[in-house]
């Protein structure tokens, strides 16, 4: 009886609620093996194409931000800093890496960063159509497209998956930093620990 009960735990779950979303979006970029279309929270149940496109836009944007965050985390953990001050009298060289940054930055420095991000968002929002049009023109005239065909779907799928991996990666770095100030725990496991925030 225990064996039958255990086996029943692995039986497929009925997905009648999300079957229409599965059929509607199963061929979209990002629905790739081994998971295929994956929507465990049911965010796309009874969603239209406009809702899907909005969520995909947000996913790609967050993926890009996380890819930059991973690079920034690695660079600052290596001890590389910009020259100058992040705020009056607070040099970049005094800043800790990772989440330790918030312990060392002044309110003025944090306000400056938030204002800069806001300016980027506002600037992109004002010129989004123009930027997207320029990107499409560049893709059509990609320099090596005569030698290597430019497959926008393939490139978009790669970007989407790299963004998904970066979202999980930056989350793992933050969690391990808060647990024991050792975000690069894999290095410890391989016998090559990385000193972190020892400035």
mmCIF file of C-alpha atoms in Angstrom:
data_model
loop_
_atom_site.group_PDB
_atom_site.id
_atom_site.type_symbol
_atom_site.label_atom_id
_atom_site.label_comp_id
_atom_site.label_asym_id
_atom_site.label_seq_id
_atom_site.Cartn_x
_atom_site.Cartn_y
_atom_site.Cartn_z
ATOM 1 C CA UNK A 1 0.000 0.000 0.000
ATOM 2 C CA UNK A 2 2.879 2.365 0.814
ATOM 3 C CA UNK A 3 4.440 1.720 -2.589
ATOM 4 C CA UNK A 4 1.177 2.554 -4.367
ATOM 5 C CA UNK A 5 0.775 5.747 -2.307
ATOM 6 C CA UNK A 6 4.367 6.768 -3.071
ATOM 7 C CA UNK A 7 3.879 6.143 -6.773
ATOM 8 C CA UNK A 8 0.660 8.189 -6.774
ATOM 9 C CA UNK A 9 2.638 11.201 -5.515
ATOM 10 C CA UNK A 10 4.498 11.258 -8.835
ATOM 11 C CA UNK A 11 1.434 10.897 -11.056
ATOM 12 C CA UNK A 12 0.802 13.812 -13.437
ATOM 13 C CA UNK A 13 -1.400 16.543 -12.036
ATOM 14 C CA UNK A 14 -4.386 17.641 -14.067
ATOM 15 C CA UNK A 15 -3.734 20.994 -15.718
ATOM 16 C CA UNK A 16 -7.195 21.826 -16.960
ATOM 17 C CA UNK A 17 -7.000 25.372 -15.590
ATOM 18 C CA UNK A 18 -3.921 26.287 -17.566
ATOM 19 C CA UNK A 19 -4.482 24.090 -20.642
ATOM 20 C CA UNK A 20 -5.729 27.024 -22.706
ATOM 21 C CA UNK A 21 -2.647 29.073 -21.762
ATOM 22 C CA UNK A 22 -0.448 26.071 -22.528
ATOM 23 C CA UNK A 23 -1.929 25.743 -26.006
ATOM 24 C CA UNK A 24 -1.816 29.474 -26.669
ATOM 25 C CA UNK A 25 1.812 30.043 -25.657
ATOM 26 C CA UNK A 26 3.523 26.644 -26.024
ATOM 27 C CA UNK A 27 5.336 27.764 -29.199
ATOM 28 C CA UNK A 28 6.585 31.089 -27.849
ATOM 29 C CA UNK A 29 10.298 31.809 -27.526
ATOM 30 C CA UNK A 30 11.462 30.546 -24.146
ATOM 31 C CA UNK A 31 9.167 27.512 -24.098
ATOM 32 C CA UNK A 32 12.101 25.148 -24.477
ATOM 33 C CA UNK A 33 12.945 21.608 -23.422
ATOM 34 C CA UNK A 34 12.970 20.118 -20.901
ATOM 35 C CA UNK A 35 10.207 22.213 -19.277
ATOM 36 C CA UNK A 36 8.444 23.542 -22.348
ATOM 37 C CA UNK A 37 5.883 26.192 -21.446
ATOM 38 C CA UNK A 38 6.255 26.642 -17.685
ATOM 39 C CA UNK A 39 3.771 28.722 -15.707
ATOM 40 C CA UNK A 40 3.566 27.199 -12.210
ATOM 41 C CA UNK A 41 1.814 30.228 -10.714
ATOM 42 C CA UNK A 42 -0.846 30.335 -13.408
ATOM 43 C CA UNK A 43 -0.096 33.944 -14.331
ATOM 44 C CA UNK A 44 -1.181 33.277 -17.894
ATOM 45 C CA UNK A 45 -4.390 31.400 -17.171
ATOM 46 C CA UNK A 46 -6.956 32.900 -19.561
ATOM 47 C CA UNK A 47 -4.430 35.561 -20.616
ATOM 48 C CA UNK A 48 -4.407 37.195 -24.034
ATOM 49 C CA UNK A 49 -1.376 37.921 -26.208
ATOM 50 C CA UNK A 50 -1.080 41.458 -24.825
ATOM 51 C CA UNK A 51 -0.757 40.135 -21.247
ATOM 52 C CA UNK A 52 1.812 37.554 -22.362
ATOM 53 C CA UNK A 53 3.832 40.198 -24.213
ATOM 54 C CA UNK A 54 3.826 42.459 -21.131
ATOM 55 C CA UNK A 55 5.056 39.671 -18.851
ATOM 56 C CA UNK A 56 7.696 38.649 -21.399
ATOM 57 C CA UNK A 57 8.895 42.274 -21.653
ATOM 58 C CA UNK A 58 9.243 42.420 -17.857
ATOM 59 C CA UNK A 59 11.020 39.040 -17.771
ATOM 60 C CA UNK A 60 13.566 40.126 -20.391
ATOM 61 C CA UNK A 61 14.134 43.459 -18.633
ATOM 62 C CA UNK A 62 14.686 41.814 -15.245
ATOM 63 C CA UNK A 63 16.970 39.266 -16.874
ATOM 64 C CA UNK A 64 19.100 42.048 -18.357
ATOM 65 C CA UNK A 65 19.278 43.840 -15.013
ATOM 66 C CA UNK A 66 20.331 40.608 -13.282
ATOM 67 C CA UNK A 67 23.002 39.891 -15.899
ATOM 68 C CA UNK A 68 24.455 43.332 -15.169
ATOM 69 C CA UNK A 69 24.127 42.675 -11.420
ATOM 70 C CA UNK A 70 26.101 39.422 -11.720
ATOM 71 C CA UNK A 71 28.889 41.170 -13.621
ATOM 72 C CA UNK A 72 28.894 44.027 -11.101
ATOM 73 C CA UNK A 73 29.037 41.590 -8.191
ATOM 74 C CA UNK A 74 31.981 39.703 -9.675
ATOM 75 C CA UNK A 75 33.874 42.888 -10.590
ATOM 76 C CA UNK A 76 33.437 44.520 -7.186
ATOM 77 C CA UNK A 77 34.221 41.256 -5.358
ATOM 78 C CA UNK A 78 37.510 41.281 -7.285
ATOM 79 C CA UNK A 79 38.246 44.679 -5.703
ATOM 80 C CA UNK A 80 37.776 46.778 -8.831
ATOM 81 C CA UNK A 81 36.210 50.176 -8.173
ATOM 82 C CA UNK A 82 35.589 53.367 -10.135
ATOM 83 C CA UNK A 83 37.734 56.376 -9.378
ATOM 84 C CA UNK A 84 36.283 59.407 -7.649
ATOM 85 C CA UNK A 85 33.523 59.779 -5.096
ATOM 86 C CA UNK A 86 30.058 58.228 -5.087
ATOM 87 C CA UNK A 87 28.978 61.107 -2.850
ATOM 88 C CA UNK A 88 30.819 64.111 -1.427
ATOM 89 C CA UNK A 89 33.670 62.747 0.691
ATOM 90 C CA UNK A 90 32.730 59.090 0.102
ATOM 91 C CA UNK A 91 35.103 57.458 -2.408
ATOM 92 C CA UNK A 92 34.092 54.405 -4.456
ATOM 93 C CA UNK A 93 37.106 52.599 -2.984
ATOM 94 C CA UNK A 94 35.413 52.602 0.452
ATOM 95 C CA UNK A 95 32.344 50.777 -0.866
ATOM 96 C CA UNK A 96 31.863 47.122 0.032
ATOM 97 C CA UNK A 97 30.784 44.606 -2.594
ATOM 98 C CA UNK A 98 27.349 42.987 -2.818
ATOM 99 C CA UNK A 99 24.699 43.863 -0.268
ATOM 100 C CA UNK A 100 27.424 45.228 2.035
ATOM 101 C CA UNK A 101 27.232 48.256 -0.233
ATOM 102 C CA UNK A 102 24.149 49.440 1.645
ATOM 103 C CA UNK A 103 26.118 49.465 4.908
ATOM 104 C CA UNK A 104 28.762 51.807 3.510
ATOM 105 C CA UNK A 105 26.933 54.192 1.198
ATOM 106 C CA UNK A 106 25.632 57.532 2.399
ATOM 107 C CA UNK A 107 22.059 58.674 1.859
ATOM 108 C CA UNK A 108 23.254 61.169 -0.771
ATOM 109 C CA UNK A 109 25.054 58.428 -2.686
ATOM 110 C CA UNK A 110 21.980 56.196 -2.627
ATOM 111 C CA UNK A 111 19.790 59.090 -3.775
ATOM 112 C CA UNK A 112 22.211 59.721 -6.649
ATOM 113 C CA UNK A 113 21.963 56.077 -7.779
ATOM 114 C CA UNK A 114 18.164 56.070 -7.560
ATOM 115 C CA UNK A 115 18.010 59.329 -9.545
ATOM 116 C CA UNK A 116 20.335 57.874 -12.201
ATOM 117 C CA UNK A 117 18.194 54.739 -12.567
ATOM 118 C CA UNK A 118 15.092 56.937 -12.787
ATOM 119 C CA UNK A 119 16.726 59.045 -15.517
ATOM 120 C CA UNK A 120 17.577 55.889 -17.476
ATOM 121 C CA UNK A 121 13.999 54.619 -17.184
ATOM 122 C CA UNK A 122 12.519 57.976 -18.162
ATOM 123 C CA UNK A 123 14.936 58.439 -21.065
ATOM 124 C CA UNK A 124 14.263 54.971 -22.441
ATOM 125 C CA UNK A 125 10.517 55.402 -22.007
ATOM 126 C CA UNK A 126 10.579 58.643 -24.002
ATOM 127 C CA UNK A 127 12.616 57.136 -26.850
ATOM 128 C CA UNK A 128 11.580 53.479 -26.720
ATOM 129 C CA UNK A 129 9.986 53.328 -30.192
ATOM 130 C CA UNK A 130 12.999 55.048 -31.759
ATOM 131 C CA UNK A 131 15.457 52.710 -29.998
ATOM 132 C CA UNK A 132 13.495 49.584 -30.964
ATOM 133 C CA UNK A 133 13.327 50.743 -34.589
ATOM 134 C CA UNK A 134 17.101 51.317 -34.662
ATOM 135 C CA UNK A 135 17.661 47.829 -33.197
ATOM 136 C CA UNK A 136 15.449 46.269 -35.880
ATOM 137 C CA UNK A 137 17.371 48.114 -38.620
ATOM 138 C CA UNK A 138 20.650 46.888 -37.137
ATOM 139 C CA UNK A 139 19.382 43.305 -37.053
ATOM 140 C CA UNK A 140 18.353 43.514 -40.709
ATOM 141 C CA UNK A 141 21.799 44.834 -41.665
ATOM 142 C CA UNK A 142 23.809 42.719 -39.217
ATOM 143 C CA UNK A 143 27.435 42.924 -40.453
ATOM 144 C CA UNK A 144 28.125 39.204 -40.719
ATOM 145 C CA UNK A 145 24.617 38.126 -41.718
ATOM 146 C CA UNK A 146 25.865 37.304 -45.214
ATOM 147 C CA UNK A 147 28.267 34.733 -43.695
ATOM 148 C CA UNK A 148 26.326 33.649 -40.603
ATOM 149 C CA UNK A 149 22.556 34.139 -40.817
ATOM 150 C CA UNK A 150 21.175 36.214 -37.947
ATOM 151 C CA UNK A 151 18.399 34.212 -36.310
ATOM 152 C CA UNK A 152 16.524 36.620 -34.038
ATOM 153 C CA UNK A 153 14.481 33.827 -32.454
ATOM 154 C CA UNK A 154 17.617 31.867 -31.520
ATOM 155 C CA UNK A 155 19.359 34.958 -30.129
ATOM 156 C CA UNK A 156 16.232 35.988 -28.192
ATOM 157 C CA UNK A 157 15.953 32.491 -26.703
ATOM 158 C CA UNK A 158 19.584 32.602 -25.612
ATOM 159 C CA UNK A 159 19.114 36.035 -24.028
ATOM 160 C CA UNK A 160 15.953 34.898 -22.257
ATOM 161 C CA UNK A 161 17.623 31.811 -20.793
ATOM 162 C CA UNK A 162 20.751 33.715 -19.781
ATOM 163 C CA UNK A 163 18.506 36.246 -18.050
ATOM 164 C CA UNK A 164 16.646 33.485 -16.233
ATOM 165 C CA UNK A 165 19.939 31.974 -15.085
ATOM 166 C CA UNK A 166 21.187 35.401 -13.969
ATOM 167 C CA UNK A 167 18.030 35.973 -11.906
ATOM 168 C CA UNK A 168 18.648 32.720 -10.042
ATOM 169 C CA UNK A 169 22.385 33.468 -9.828
ATOM 170 C CA UNK A 170 22.101 36.919 -8.261
ATOM 171 C CA UNK A 171 19.501 35.572 -5.833
ATOM 172 C CA UNK A 172 21.923 32.811 -4.798
ATOM 173 C CA UNK A 173 24.771 35.316 -4.351
ATOM 174 C CA UNK A 174 22.600 37.517 -2.117
ATOM 175 C CA UNK A 175 21.335 34.584 -0.034
ATOM 176 C CA UNK A 176 24.813 33.152 0.544
ATOM 177 C CA UNK A 177 26.191 36.594 1.347
ATOM 178 C CA UNK A 178 23.548 37.064 4.041
ATOM 179 C CA UNK A 179 23.909 33.523 5.411
ATOM 180 C CA UNK A 180 27.648 33.546 6.046
ATOM 181 C CA UNK A 181 29.212 36.372 4.001
ATOM 182 C CA UNK A 182 30.386 33.806 1.456
ATOM 183 C CA UNK A 183 28.526 34.385 -1.825
ATOM 184 C CA UNK A 184 31.061 32.396 -3.839
ATOM 185 C CA UNK A 185 30.554 29.216 -1.846
ATOM 186 C CA UNK A 186 31.366 27.061 -4.869
ATOM 187 C CA UNK A 187 34.947 28.311 -4.686
ATOM 188 C CA UNK A 188 35.184 27.093 -1.085
ATOM 189 C CA UNK A 189 33.872 23.702 -2.123
ATOM 190 C CA UNK A 190 36.529 23.542 -4.839
ATOM 191 C CA UNK A 191 39.280 24.505 -2.367
ATOM 192 C CA UNK A 192 39.862 28.040 -3.659
ATOM 193 C CA UNK A 193 38.004 30.439 -1.327
ATOM 194 C CA UNK A 194 37.400 34.030 -2.394
ATOM 195 C CA UNK A 195 37.913 36.684 0.297
ATOM 196 C CA UNK A 196 34.782 38.814 0.342
ATOM 197 C CA UNK A 197 34.352 42.326 1.752
ATOM 198 C CA UNK A 198 37.621 42.330 3.619
ATOM 199 C CA UNK A 199 38.360 45.973 2.789
#
